[in-house]
Coordinates of C-alpha atoms in Angstrom, one line a residue:
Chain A
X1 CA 116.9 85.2 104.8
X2 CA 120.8 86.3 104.7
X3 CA 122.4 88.5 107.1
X4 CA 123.0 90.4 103.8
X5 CA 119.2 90.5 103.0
X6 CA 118.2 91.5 106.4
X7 CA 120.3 94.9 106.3
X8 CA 119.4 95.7 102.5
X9 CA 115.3 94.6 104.0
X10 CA 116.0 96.7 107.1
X11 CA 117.4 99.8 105.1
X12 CA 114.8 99.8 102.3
X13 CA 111.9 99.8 105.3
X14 CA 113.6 102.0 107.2
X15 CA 113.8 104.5 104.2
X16 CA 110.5 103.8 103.5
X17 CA 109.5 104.6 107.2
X18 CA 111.3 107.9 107.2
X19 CA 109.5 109.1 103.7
X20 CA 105.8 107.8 104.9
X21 CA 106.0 109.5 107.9
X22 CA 107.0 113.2 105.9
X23 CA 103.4 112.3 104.5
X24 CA 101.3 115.4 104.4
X25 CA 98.4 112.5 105.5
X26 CA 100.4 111.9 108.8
X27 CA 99.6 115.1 110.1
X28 CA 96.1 114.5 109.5
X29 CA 96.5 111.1 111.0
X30 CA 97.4 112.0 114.2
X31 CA 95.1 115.0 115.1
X32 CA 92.2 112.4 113.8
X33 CA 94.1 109.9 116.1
X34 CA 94.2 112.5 119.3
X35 CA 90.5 113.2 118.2
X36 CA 89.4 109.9 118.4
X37 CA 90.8 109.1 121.4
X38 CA 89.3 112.3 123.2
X39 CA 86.0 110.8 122.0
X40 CA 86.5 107.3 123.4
X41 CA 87.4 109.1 126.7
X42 CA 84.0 110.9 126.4
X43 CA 82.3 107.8 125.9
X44 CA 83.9 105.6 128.4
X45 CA 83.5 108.1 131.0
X46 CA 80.1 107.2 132.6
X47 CA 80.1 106.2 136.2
X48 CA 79.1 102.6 137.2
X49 CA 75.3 102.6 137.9
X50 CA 72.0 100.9 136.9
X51 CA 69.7 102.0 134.2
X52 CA 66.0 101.0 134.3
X53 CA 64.7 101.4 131.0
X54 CA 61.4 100.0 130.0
X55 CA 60.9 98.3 133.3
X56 CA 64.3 96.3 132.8
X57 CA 67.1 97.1 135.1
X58 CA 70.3 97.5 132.7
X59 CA 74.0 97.4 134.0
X60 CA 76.3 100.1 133.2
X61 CA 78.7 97.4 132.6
X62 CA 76.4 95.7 129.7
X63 CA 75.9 98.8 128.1
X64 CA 79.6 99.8 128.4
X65 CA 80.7 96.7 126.8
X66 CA 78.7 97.1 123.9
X67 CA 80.2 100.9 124.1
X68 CA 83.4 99.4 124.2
X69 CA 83.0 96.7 121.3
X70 CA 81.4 99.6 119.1
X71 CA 84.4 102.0 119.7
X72 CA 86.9 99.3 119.0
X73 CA 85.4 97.9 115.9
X74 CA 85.4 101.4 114.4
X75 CA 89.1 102.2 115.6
X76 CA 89.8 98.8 113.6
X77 CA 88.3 100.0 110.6
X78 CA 89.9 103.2 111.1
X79 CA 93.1 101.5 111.3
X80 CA 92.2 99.2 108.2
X81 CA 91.6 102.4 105.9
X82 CA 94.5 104.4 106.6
X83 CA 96.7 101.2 106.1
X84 CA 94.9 101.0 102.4
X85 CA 95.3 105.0 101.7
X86 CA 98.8 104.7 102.8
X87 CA 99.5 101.6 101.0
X88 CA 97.6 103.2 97.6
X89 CA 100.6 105.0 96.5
X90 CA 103.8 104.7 98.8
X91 CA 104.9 102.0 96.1
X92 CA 103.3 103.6 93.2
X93 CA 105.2 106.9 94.5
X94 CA 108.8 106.0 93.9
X95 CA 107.9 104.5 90.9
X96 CA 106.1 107.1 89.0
X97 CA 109.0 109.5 90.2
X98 CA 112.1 107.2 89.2
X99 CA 113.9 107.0 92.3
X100 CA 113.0 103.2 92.8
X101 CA 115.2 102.4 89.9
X102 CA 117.9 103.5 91.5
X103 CA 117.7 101.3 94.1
X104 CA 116.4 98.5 92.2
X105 CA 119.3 98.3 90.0
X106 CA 121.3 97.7 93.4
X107 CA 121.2 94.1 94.2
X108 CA 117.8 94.4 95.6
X109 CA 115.2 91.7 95.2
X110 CA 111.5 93.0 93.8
X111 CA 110.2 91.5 97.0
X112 CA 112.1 93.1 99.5
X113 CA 111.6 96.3 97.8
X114 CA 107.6 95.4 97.9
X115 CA 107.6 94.4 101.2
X116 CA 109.8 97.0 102.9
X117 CA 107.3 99.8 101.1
X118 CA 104.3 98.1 102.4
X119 CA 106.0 98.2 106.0
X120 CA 107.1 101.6 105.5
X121 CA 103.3 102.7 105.2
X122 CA 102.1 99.7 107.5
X123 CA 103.9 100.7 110.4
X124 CA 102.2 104.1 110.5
X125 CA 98.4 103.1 110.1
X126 CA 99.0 99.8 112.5
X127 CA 101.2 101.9 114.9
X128 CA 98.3 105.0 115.1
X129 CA 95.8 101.9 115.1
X130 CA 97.7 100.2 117.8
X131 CA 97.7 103.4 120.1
X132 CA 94.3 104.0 119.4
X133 CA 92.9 100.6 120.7
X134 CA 95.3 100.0 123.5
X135 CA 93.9 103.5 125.1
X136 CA 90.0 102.1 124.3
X137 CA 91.3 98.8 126.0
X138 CA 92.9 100.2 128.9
X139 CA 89.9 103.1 129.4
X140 CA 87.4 100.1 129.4
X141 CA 89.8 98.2 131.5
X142 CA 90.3 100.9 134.0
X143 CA 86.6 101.8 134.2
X144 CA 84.5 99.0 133.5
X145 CA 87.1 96.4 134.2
X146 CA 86.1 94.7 130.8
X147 CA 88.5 91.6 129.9
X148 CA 91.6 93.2 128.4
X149 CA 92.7 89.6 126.4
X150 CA 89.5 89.8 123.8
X151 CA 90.9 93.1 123.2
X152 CA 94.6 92.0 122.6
X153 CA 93.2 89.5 120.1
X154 CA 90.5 92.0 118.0
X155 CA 93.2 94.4 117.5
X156 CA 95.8 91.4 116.2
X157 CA 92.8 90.4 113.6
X158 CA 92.4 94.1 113.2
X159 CA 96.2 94.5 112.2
X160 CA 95.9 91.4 110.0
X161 CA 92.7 93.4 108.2
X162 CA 95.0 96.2 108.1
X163 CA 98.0 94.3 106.5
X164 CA 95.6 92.9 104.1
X165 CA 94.2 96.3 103.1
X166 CA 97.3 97.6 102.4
X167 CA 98.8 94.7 100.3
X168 CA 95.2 94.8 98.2
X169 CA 95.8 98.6 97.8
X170 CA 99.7 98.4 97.1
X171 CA 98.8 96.0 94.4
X172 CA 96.1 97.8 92.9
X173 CA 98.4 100.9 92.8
X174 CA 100.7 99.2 90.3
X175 CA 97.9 99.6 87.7
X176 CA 95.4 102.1 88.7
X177 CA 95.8 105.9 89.8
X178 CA 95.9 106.9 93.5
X179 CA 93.2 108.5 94.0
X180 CA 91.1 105.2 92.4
X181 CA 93.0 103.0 94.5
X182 CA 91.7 105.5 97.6
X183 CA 88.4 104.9 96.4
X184 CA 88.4 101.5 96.2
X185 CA 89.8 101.3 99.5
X186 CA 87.0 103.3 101.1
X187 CA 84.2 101.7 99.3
X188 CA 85.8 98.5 100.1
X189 CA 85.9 98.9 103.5
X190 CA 82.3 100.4 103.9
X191 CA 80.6 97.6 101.8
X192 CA 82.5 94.9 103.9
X193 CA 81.6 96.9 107.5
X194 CA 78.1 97.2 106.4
X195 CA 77.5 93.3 105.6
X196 CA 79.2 92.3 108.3
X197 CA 77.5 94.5 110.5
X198 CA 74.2 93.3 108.8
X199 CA 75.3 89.5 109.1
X200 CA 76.3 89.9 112.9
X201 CA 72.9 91.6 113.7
X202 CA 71.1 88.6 112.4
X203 CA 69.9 90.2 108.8
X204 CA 69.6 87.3 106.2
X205 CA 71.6 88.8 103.2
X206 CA 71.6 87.3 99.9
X207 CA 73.5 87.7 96.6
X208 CA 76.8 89.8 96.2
X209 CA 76.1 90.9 99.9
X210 CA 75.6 87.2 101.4
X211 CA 78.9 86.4 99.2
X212 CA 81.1 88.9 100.5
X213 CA 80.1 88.7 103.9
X214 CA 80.6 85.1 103.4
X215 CA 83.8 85.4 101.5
X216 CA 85.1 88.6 101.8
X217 CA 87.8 89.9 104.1
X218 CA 85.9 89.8 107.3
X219 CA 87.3 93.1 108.4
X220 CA 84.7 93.1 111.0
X221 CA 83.5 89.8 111.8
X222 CA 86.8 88.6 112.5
X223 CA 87.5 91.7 115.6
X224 CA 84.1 91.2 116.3
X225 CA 84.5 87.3 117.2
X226 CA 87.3 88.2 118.9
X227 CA 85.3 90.7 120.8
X228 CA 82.4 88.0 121.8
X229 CA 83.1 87.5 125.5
X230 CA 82.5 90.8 125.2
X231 CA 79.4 91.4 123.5
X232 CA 76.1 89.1 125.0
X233 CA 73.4 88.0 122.4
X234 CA 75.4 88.4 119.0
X235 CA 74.8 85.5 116.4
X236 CA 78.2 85.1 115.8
X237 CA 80.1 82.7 113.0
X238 CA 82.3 80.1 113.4
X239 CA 86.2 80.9 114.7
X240 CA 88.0 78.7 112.4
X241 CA 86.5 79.9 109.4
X242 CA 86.5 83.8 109.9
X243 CA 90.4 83.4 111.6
X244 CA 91.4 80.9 108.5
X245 CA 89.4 83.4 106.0
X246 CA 91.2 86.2 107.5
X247 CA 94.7 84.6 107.3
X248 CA 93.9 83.4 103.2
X249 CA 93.2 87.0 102.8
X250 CA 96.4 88.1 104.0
X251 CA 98.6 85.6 102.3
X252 CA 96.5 86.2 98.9
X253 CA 96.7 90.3 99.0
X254 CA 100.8 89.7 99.8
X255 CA 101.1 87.3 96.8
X256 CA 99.1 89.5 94.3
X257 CA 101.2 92.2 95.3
X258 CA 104.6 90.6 95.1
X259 CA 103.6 88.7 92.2
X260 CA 102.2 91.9 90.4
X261 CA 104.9 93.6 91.3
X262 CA 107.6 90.9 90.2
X263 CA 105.8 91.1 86.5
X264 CA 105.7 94.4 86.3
X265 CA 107.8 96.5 83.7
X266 CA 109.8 99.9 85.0
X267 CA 110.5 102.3 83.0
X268 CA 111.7 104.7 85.1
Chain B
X1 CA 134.6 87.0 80.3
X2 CA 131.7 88.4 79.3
X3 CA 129.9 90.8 81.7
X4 CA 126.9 92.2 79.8
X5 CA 125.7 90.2 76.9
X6 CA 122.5 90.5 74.9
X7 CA 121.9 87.9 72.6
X8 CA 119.1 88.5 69.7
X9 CA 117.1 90.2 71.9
X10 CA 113.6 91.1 70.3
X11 CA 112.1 93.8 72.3
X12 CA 108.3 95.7 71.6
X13 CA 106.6 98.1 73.5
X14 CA 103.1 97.1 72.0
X15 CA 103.1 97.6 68.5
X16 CA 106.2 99.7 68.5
X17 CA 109.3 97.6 68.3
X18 CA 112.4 98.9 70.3
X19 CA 115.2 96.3 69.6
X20 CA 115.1 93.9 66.7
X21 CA 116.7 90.8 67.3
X22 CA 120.0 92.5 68.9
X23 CA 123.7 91.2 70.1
X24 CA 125.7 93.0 72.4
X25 CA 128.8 92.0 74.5
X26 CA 130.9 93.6 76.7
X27 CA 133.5 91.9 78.0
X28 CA 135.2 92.3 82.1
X29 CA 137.4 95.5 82.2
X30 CA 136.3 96.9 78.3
X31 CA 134.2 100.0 78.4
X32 CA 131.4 100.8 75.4
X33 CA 130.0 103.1 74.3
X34 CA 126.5 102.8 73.3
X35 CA 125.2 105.5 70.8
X36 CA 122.5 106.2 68.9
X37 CA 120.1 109.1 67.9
X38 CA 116.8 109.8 70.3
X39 CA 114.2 106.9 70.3
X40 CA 117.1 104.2 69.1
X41 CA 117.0 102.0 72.0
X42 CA 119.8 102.7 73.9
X43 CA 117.6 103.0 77.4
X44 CA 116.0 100.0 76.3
X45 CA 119.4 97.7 76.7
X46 CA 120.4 99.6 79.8
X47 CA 116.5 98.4 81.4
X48 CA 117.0 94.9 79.9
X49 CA 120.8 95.1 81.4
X50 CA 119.1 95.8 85.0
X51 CA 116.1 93.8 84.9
X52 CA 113.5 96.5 85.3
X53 CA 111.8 94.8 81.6
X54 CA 112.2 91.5 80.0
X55 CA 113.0 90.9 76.4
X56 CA 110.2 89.1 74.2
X57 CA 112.7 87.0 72.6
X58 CA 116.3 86.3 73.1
X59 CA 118.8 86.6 76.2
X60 CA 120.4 88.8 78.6
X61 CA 122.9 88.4 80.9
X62 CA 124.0 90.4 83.8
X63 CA 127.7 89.0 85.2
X64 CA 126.6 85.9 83.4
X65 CA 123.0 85.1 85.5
X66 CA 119.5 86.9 84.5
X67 CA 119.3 90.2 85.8
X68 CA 116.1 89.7 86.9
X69 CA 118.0 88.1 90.0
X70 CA 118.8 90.3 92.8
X71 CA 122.3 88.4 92.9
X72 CA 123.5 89.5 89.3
X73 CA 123.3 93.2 90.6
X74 CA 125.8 92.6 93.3
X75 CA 128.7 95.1 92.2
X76 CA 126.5 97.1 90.0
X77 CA 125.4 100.7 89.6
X78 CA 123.4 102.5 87.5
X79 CA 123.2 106.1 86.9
X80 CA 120.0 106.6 85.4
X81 CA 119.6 109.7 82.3
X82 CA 116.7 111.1 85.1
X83 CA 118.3 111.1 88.5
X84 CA 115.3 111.0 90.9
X85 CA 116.2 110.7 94.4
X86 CA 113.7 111.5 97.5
X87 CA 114.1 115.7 97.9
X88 CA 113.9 115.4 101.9
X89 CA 117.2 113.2 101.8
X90 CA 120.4 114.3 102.5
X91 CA 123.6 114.0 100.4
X92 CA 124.9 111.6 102.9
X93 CA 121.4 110.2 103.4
X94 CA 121.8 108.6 99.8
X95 CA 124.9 107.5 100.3
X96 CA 124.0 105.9 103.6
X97 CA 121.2 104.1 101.8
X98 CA 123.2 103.3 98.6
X99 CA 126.2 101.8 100.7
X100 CA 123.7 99.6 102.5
X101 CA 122.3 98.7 99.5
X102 CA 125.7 97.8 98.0
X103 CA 126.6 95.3 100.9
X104 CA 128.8 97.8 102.5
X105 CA 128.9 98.3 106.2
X106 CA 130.4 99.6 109.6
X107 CA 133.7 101.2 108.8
X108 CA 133.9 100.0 105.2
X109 CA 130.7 101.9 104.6
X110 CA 132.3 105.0 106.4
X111 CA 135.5 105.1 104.5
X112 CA 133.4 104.6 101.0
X113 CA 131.1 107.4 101.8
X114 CA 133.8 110.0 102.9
X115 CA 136.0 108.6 99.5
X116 CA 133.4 109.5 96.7
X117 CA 132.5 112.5 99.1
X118 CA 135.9 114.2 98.6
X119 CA 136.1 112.8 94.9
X120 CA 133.0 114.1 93.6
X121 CA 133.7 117.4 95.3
X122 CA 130.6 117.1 97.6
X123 CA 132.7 116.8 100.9
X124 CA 131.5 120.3 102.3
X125 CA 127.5 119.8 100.9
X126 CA 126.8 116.4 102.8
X127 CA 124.6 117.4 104.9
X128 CA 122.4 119.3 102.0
X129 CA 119.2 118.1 101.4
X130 CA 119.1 116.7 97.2
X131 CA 116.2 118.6 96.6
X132 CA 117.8 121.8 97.2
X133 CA 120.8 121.1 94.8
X134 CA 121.5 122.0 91.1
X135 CA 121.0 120.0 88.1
X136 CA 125.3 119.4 88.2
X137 CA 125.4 119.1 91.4
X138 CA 122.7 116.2 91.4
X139 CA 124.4 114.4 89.2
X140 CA 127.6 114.5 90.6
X141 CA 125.4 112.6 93.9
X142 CA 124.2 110.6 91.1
X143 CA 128.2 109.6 90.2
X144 CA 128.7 109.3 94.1
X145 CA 126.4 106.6 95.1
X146 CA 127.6 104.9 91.2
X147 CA 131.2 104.9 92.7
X148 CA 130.7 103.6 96.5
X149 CA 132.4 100.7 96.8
X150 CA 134.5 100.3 94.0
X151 CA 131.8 98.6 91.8
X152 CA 132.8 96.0 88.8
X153 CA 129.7 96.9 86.7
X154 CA 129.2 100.8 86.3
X155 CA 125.7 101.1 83.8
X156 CA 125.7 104.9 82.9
X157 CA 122.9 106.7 80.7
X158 CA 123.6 109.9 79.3
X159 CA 126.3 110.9 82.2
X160 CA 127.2 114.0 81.7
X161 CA 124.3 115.5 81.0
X162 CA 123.5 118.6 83.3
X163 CA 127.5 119.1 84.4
X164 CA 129.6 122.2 83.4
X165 CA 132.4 121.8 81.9
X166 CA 134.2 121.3 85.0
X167 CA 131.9 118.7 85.9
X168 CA 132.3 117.0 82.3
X169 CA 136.2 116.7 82.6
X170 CA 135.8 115.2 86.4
X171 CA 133.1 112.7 84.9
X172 CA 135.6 111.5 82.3
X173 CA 138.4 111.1 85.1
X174 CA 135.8 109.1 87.4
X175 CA 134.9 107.1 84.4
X176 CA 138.3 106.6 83.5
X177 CA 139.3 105.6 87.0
X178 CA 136.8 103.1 87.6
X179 CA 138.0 101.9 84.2
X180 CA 142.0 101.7 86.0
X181 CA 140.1 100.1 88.4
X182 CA 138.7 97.2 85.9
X183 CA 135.6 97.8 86.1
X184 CA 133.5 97.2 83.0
X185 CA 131.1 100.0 81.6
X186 CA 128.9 100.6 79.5
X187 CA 127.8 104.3 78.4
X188 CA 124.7 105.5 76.5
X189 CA 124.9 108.8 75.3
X190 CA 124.5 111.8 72.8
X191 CA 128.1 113.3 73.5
X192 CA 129.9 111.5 70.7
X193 CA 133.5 113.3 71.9
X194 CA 133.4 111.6 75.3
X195 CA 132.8 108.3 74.7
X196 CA 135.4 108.2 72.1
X197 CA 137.6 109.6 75.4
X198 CA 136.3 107.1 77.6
X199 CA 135.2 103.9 75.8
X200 CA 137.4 101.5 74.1
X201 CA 134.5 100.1 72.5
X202 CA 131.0 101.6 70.8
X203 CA 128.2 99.9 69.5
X204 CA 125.5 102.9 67.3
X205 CA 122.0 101.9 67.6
X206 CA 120.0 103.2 65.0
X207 CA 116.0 101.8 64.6
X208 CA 116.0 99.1 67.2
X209 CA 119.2 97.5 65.4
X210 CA 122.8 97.5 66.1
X211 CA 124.1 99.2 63.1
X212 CA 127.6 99.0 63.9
X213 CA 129.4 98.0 66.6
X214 CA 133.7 97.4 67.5
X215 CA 137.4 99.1 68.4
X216 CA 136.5 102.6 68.2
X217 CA 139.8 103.2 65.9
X218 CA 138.1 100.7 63.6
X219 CA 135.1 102.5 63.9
X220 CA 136.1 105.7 62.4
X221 CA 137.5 106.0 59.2
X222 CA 140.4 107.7 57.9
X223 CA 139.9 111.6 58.7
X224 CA 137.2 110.8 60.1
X225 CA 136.2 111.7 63.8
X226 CA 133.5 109.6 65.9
X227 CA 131.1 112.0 64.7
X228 CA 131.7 111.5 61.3
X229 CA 131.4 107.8 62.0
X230 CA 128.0 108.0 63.7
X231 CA 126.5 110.6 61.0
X232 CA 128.1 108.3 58.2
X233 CA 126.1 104.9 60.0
X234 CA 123.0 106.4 60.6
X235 CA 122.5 107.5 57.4
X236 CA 123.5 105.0 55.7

């Protein structure tokens, strides 16, 4: 990339970042953000000890790491849906009001135009999503003294679900309405958790629900695996194939979008 | 050279055809007028000009590449018939962007900005936010970020529309300037009496065809006006 195509890139996203934060969804971001993070204070706040239940002697530790894992994998799906609501219509947006062709009769490529919309709406959901699990991390950390590397690496495969999420969402934006799009996202993200969530506990799924645990994004698996040190007893898949999974996802949302997009007519 | 050309261009929106096998050229430093009644096609060329559609047969050329390349729109601007521009920003805000946009930077960026400032008249409103402003004074924003940097290309649809007559006669001097300048442009619009001010050139669209097209003084006939011309091409 040019000096030239670095500014234009760095203007267009920084444009972008200005107009996705005056979202009327940011607001709601951040007091669900301060929220959550109350919550994971809540739950991390119990004092080190031992449980007996059922006869068995249970460290506080155990059942704070499972806490932990549980917490974090929802913050990563948290993070994963507000980067596909965000990415739903924050290229659609400019579009359907006519001030991207002003800009994209500039020499701007459809591409950097793409791209530096996606970040504009990405560096919202991954920056809430990034505060959100540093703060689980570091309570767990502090508390529990839980292994703070398995967390660094679920929240990078997190942000890579994320990135993928809003790519898929940007894309479908081009050709269905926002508030499908939303949908989509949503449902997405639910059917995905849930399989994955079956498939790590063990469940034998079969059909549509074996083959998108199995091919899917693995939204969850792939935090989840990075989680493992974490989490005792899980059945849990192979690292190469969710991490090379995950990374096929990412590249295949970012070339639907900038190839749907390249295609696409304006008439602005 | 030519800088815009068309060359039997075929374009259809469905089953509605909008240009029917079309050729259009304007060459560097010539300014045309492009005219036709509503639904003729004239938004049509100015979106095949820029790239934003594709023709389904023939060519177009932008500074002599495919405008679908980022690099044929270096020294471009468009003014669009709609001027939509984020509400939040500022007057300067769009020109900040639009300089960037254009290649400009540091101190050459500065001096551009506080030169189409002062000769669109919007030197006391820059810190305004656009959503706030009239219909004229939008527009003359609109002509602002089309003038930053001394472009080559200036691609105007329907320019004068929403401006008072103030604002009509300073359009036609801004035109005419960048024209002084050599810059090649190409206007679409209604307002017959301007572009025969402005253009040196017209080309009159009528059903997806270019029913006329040359010199505007051989363009209109004796005692005629461009009016005249246009009513006496369209209808045959």
């Amino acid at each position: 990339m040019t000096d030239g195509a670095l500014r234009t890139f760095g203007a267009l996203a920084g444009e972008a970042l200005h107009d996705a934060v005056r979202r009327r969804i940011v607001p709601l971001i951040a007091a669900v953000s301060l929220l959550s993070l109350l919550a994971v204070d809540s739950c991390t706040s119990c004092g080190v000890a031992s449980l007996t239940t059922h006869g068995n002697a249970v460290e506080v530790l155990d059942i704070a790491s499972w806490t932990g894992a549980v917490i974090f994998l929802v913050l990563a799906l948290w993070m994963g849906i507000l980067a596909g609501l965000l990415g739903s219509d924050h290229l659609a947006e400019p579009l359907a009001d006519g001030s991207a062709a002003l800009v994209l009769a500039r020499p701007v490529s459809r591409h950097s135009f793409a791209l530096a919309r996606l970040t504009g709406a990405l560096l919202i959901a991954l920056g809430a999503g990034t505060v959100l699990l540093a703060v689980t991390a570091g309570l767990l950390h502090a508390r529990y003294a839980v292994a703070l590397a398995p967390a660094s690496w679920a929240a990078t495969a997190a942000g890579v679900g994320a990135v993928t999420l809003g790519a898929l969402a940007a894309a479908g934006s081009l050709a269905l309405p926002r508030i499908a799009v939303a949908l989509l996202v949503l449902m997405a993200v639910a059917g995905i958790a849930l399989v994955n969530t079956l498939s790590l506990a063990g469940a034998e799924l079969g059909g549509i629900f074996a083959a998108l645990d199995r091919f899917g994004p693995p939204l969850l698996t792939a935090p989840a695996l990075a989680l493992s040190p974490w989490l005792e007893g899980v059945k849990l898949p192979g690292v190469a194939d969710v991490m090379l999974r995950l990374l096929l996802w990412l590249g295949g949302s970012l070339a639907l979008l900038l190839g749907a997009f390249s295609r696409m007519e304006i008439h602005s | 050279m030519t800088v815009l050309e068309l060359s039997s261009v075929t374009k259809h929106y469905g089953g509605r055809m909008a240009l029917d096998g079309i050729d259009l050229s304007v060459p560097r430093g010539s300014a045309l007028g492009l005219l036709g009644p509503n639904g003729a096609g004239k938004t049509t060329v100015l979106r095949l000009l820029l790239g934003f559609i594709r023709p389904n047969a023939g060519r177009v050329l932008l500074r002599g590449k495919a405008p679908t390349q980022a690099a044929a729109r270096v020294g471009v601007a468009y003014l669009p018939e709609r001027l939509a521009l984020p509400p939040r920003m500022t007057v300067r805000g769009v020109l900040r962007l639009h300089a960037a946009l254009a290649g400009l930077a540091g101190a050459e960026r500065d001096r551009s900005i506080a030169a189409v400032l002062e000769q669109t008249g919007l030197a006391q409103r820059e810190r305004e936010r656009v959503g706030g402003l009239s219909r004229g004074l939008l527009q003359r924003v609109g002509f602002a970020q089309a003038l930053l940097g001394s472009p080559e290309v200036l691609l105007l649809d329907e320019p004068i529309s929403g401006l008072d007559p103030i604002g009509v006669r300073d359009a036609r001097d801004w035109i005419l300037g960048a024209r002084e300048r050599g810059c090649t442009v190409l206007v679409s619009s209604h307002l017959l009496s301007e572009v025969e001010r402005t253009c040196d050139r017209v080309a009159i669209l009528h059903e997806g065809r270019i029913a006329a097209s040359g010199p505007v003084d051989e363009l209109v006939g004796p005692g005629e006006d461009l009016e005249d011309a246009f009513v006496r091409v369209v209808r045959g």
